[in-house]
PDB file of C-alpha atoms in Angstrom:
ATOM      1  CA  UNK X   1     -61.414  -9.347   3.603  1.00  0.00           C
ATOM      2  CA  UNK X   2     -59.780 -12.573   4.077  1.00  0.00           C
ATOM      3  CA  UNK X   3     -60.728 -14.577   6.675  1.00  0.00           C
ATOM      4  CA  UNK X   4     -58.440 -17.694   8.405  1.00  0.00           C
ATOM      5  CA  UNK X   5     -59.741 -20.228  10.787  1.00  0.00           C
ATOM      6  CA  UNK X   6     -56.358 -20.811  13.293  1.00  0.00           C
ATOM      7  CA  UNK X   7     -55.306 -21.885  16.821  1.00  0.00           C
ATOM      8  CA  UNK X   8     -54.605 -18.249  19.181  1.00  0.00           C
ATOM      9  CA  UNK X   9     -53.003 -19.315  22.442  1.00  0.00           C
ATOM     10  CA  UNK X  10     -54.022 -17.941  25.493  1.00  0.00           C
ATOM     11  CA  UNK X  11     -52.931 -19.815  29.218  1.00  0.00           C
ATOM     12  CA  UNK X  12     -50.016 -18.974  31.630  1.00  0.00           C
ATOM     13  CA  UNK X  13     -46.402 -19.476  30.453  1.00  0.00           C
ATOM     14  CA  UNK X  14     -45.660 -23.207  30.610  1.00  0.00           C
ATOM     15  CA  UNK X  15     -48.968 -24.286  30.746  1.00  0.00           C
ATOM     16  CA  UNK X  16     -50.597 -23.217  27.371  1.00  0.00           C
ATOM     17  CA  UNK X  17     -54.528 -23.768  25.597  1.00  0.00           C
ATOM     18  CA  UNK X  18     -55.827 -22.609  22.352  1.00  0.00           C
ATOM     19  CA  UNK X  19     -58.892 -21.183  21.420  1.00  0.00           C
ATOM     20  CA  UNK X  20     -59.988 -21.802  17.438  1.00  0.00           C
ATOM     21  CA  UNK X  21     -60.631 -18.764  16.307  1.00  0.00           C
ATOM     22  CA  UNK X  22     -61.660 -17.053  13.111  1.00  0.00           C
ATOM     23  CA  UNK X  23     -59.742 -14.109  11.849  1.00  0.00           C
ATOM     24  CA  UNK X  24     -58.966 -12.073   9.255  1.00  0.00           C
ATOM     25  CA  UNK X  25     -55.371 -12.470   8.084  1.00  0.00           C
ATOM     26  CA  UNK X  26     -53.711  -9.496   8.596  1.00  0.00           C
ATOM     27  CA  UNK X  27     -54.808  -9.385  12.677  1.00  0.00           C
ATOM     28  CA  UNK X  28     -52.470 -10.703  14.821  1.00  0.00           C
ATOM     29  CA  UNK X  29     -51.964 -14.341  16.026  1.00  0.00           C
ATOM     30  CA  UNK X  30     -53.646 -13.565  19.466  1.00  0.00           C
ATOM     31  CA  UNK X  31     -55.284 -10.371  18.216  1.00  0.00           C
ATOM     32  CA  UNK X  32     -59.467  -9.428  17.573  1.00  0.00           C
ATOM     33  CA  UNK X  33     -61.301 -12.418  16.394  1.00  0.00           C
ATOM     34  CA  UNK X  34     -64.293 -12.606  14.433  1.00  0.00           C
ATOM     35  CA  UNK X  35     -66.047 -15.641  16.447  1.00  0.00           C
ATOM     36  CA  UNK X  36     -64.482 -17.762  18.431  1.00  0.00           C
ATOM     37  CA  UNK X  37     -65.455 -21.865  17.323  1.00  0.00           C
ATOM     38  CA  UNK X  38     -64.157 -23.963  19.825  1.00  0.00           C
ATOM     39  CA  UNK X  39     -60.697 -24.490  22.624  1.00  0.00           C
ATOM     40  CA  UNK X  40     -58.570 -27.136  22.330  1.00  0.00           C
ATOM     41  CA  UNK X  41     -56.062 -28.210  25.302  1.00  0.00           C
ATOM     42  CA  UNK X  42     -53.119 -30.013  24.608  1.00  0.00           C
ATOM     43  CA  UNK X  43     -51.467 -30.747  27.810  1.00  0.00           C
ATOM     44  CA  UNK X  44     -55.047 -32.934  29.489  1.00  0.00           C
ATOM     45  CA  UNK X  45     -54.949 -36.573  29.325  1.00  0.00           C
ATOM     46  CA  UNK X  46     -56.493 -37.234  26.783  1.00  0.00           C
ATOM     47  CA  UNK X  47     -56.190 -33.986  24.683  1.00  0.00           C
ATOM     48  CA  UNK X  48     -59.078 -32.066  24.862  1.00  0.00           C
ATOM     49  CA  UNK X  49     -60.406 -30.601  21.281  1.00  0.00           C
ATOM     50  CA  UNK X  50     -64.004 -29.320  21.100  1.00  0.00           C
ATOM     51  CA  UNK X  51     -64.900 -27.646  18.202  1.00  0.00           C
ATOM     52  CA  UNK X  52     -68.574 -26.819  16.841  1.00  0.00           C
ATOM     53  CA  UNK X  53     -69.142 -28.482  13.492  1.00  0.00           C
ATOM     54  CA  UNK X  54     -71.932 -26.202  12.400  1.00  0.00           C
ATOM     55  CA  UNK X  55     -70.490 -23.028  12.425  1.00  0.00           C
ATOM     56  CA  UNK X  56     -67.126 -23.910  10.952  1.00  0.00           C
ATOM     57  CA  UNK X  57     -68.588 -25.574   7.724  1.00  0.00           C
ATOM     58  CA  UNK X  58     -70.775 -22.465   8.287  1.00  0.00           C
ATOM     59  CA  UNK X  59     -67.366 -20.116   7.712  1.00  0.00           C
ATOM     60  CA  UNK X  60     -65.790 -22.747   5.308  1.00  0.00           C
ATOM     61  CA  UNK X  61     -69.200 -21.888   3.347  1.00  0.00           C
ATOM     62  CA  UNK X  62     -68.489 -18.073   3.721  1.00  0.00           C
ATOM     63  CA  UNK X  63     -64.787 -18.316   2.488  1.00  0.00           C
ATOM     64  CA  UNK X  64     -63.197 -18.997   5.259  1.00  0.00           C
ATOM     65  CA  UNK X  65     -59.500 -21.126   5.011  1.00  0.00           C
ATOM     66  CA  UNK X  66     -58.290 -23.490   7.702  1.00  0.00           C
ATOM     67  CA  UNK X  67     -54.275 -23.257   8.393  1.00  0.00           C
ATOM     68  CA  UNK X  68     -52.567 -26.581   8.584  1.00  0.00           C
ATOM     69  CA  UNK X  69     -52.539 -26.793  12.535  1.00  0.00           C
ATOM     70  CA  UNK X  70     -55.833 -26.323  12.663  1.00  0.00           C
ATOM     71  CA  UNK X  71     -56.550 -29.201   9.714  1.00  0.00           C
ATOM     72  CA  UNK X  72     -54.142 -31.599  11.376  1.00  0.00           C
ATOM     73  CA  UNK X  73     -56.262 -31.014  14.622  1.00  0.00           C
ATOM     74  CA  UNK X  74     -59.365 -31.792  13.134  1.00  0.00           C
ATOM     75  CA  UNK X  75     -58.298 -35.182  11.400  1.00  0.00           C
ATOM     76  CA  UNK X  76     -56.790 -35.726  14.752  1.00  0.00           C
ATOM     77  CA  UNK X  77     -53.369 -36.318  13.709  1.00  0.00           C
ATOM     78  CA  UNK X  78     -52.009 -33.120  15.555  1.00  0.00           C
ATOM     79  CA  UNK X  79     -49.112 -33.667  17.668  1.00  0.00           C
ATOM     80  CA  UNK X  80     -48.088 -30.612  20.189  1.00  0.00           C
ATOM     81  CA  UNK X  81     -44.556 -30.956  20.725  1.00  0.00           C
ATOM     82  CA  UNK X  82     -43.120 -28.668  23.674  1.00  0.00           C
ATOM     83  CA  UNK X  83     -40.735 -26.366  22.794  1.00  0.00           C
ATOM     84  CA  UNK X  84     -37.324 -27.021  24.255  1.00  0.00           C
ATOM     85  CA  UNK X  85     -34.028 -24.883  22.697  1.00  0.00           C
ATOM     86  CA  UNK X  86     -31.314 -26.347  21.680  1.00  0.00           C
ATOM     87  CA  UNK X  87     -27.842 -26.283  23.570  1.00  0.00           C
ATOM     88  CA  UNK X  88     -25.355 -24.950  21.788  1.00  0.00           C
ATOM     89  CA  UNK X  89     -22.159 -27.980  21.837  1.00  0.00           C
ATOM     90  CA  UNK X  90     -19.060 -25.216  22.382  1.00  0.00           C
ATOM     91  CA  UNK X  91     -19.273 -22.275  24.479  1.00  0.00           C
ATOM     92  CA  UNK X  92     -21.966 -19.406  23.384  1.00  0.00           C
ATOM     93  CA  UNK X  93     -18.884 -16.901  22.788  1.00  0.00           C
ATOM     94  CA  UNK X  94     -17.453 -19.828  19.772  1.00  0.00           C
ATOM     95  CA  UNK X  95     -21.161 -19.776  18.162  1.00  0.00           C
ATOM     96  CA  UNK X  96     -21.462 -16.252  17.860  1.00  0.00           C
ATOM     97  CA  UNK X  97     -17.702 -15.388  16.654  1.00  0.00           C
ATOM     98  CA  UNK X  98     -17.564 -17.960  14.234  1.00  0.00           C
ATOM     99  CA  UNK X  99     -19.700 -17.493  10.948  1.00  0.00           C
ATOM    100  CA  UNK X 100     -19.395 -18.807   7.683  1.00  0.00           C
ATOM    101  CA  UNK X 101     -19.265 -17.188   4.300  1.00  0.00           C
ATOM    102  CA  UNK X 102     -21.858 -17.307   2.258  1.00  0.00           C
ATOM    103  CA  UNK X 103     -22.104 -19.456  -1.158  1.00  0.00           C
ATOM    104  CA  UNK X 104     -19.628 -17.880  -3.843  1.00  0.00           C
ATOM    105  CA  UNK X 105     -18.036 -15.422  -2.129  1.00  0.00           C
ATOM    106  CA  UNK X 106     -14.567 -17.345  -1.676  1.00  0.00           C
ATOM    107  CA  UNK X 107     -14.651 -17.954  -5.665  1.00  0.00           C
ATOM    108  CA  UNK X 108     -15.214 -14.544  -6.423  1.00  0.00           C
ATOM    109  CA  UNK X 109     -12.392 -13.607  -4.281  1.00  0.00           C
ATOM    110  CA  UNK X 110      -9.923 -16.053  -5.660  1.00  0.00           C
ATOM    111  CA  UNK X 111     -11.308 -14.302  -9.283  1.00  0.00           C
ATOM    112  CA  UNK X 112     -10.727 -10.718  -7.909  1.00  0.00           C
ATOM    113  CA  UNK X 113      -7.311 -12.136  -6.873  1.00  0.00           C
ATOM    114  CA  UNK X 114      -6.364 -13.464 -10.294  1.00  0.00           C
ATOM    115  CA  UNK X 115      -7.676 -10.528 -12.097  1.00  0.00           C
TER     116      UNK X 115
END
């Protein structure tokens, strides 16, 4: 039993928080968590992170492994970006008729050719 300290979002679409969470690896991102260690709540001014100390050196003590979002958040260097998609520049119907061949396959056509 692995077990990963991580961010599972919870909030209304648009609008979301985190919970820090400890869970084993193979549950899902928002699925059962072992204990639940602190919220953090990227969209107050100023971001709101409260996490208790004891009990995650406690799990860090029993094995536990932080994922990179969670270690940027507690050095305080983690920057939530929200997500915006990217516009495709033609129309849609361009992007999905035109695809390119993948690496090698026109030179071993031209060989086949030759041959």
């Amino acid at each position: 039993m692995s077990l990963k300290i991580r961010l599972s979002r919870f909030g209304k679409t648009n609008a979301p928080t985190y919970k820090v969470v400890v869970s084993e690896t193979k549950d899902k991102r928002n699925g059962r968590a072992v204990d639940i260690i602190g919220h953090f709540n990227p969209l107050k001014t100023p971001v709101e992170v409260q996490i208790d100390k004891d009990k995650l050196q406690n799990w860090k003590k029993n094995g536990a492994q932080t994922t990179p979002a969670v270690d940027k958040l507690l050095e305080g260097k983690y920057s939530y970006t929200k997500y915006s998609p990217k516009k495709a520049k033609g129309s849609d119907t361009e992007a999905t008729n035109t695809k390119k061949a993948p690496e090698g396959a026109v030179e071993a056509a031209k060989e086949a050719q030759e041959a």
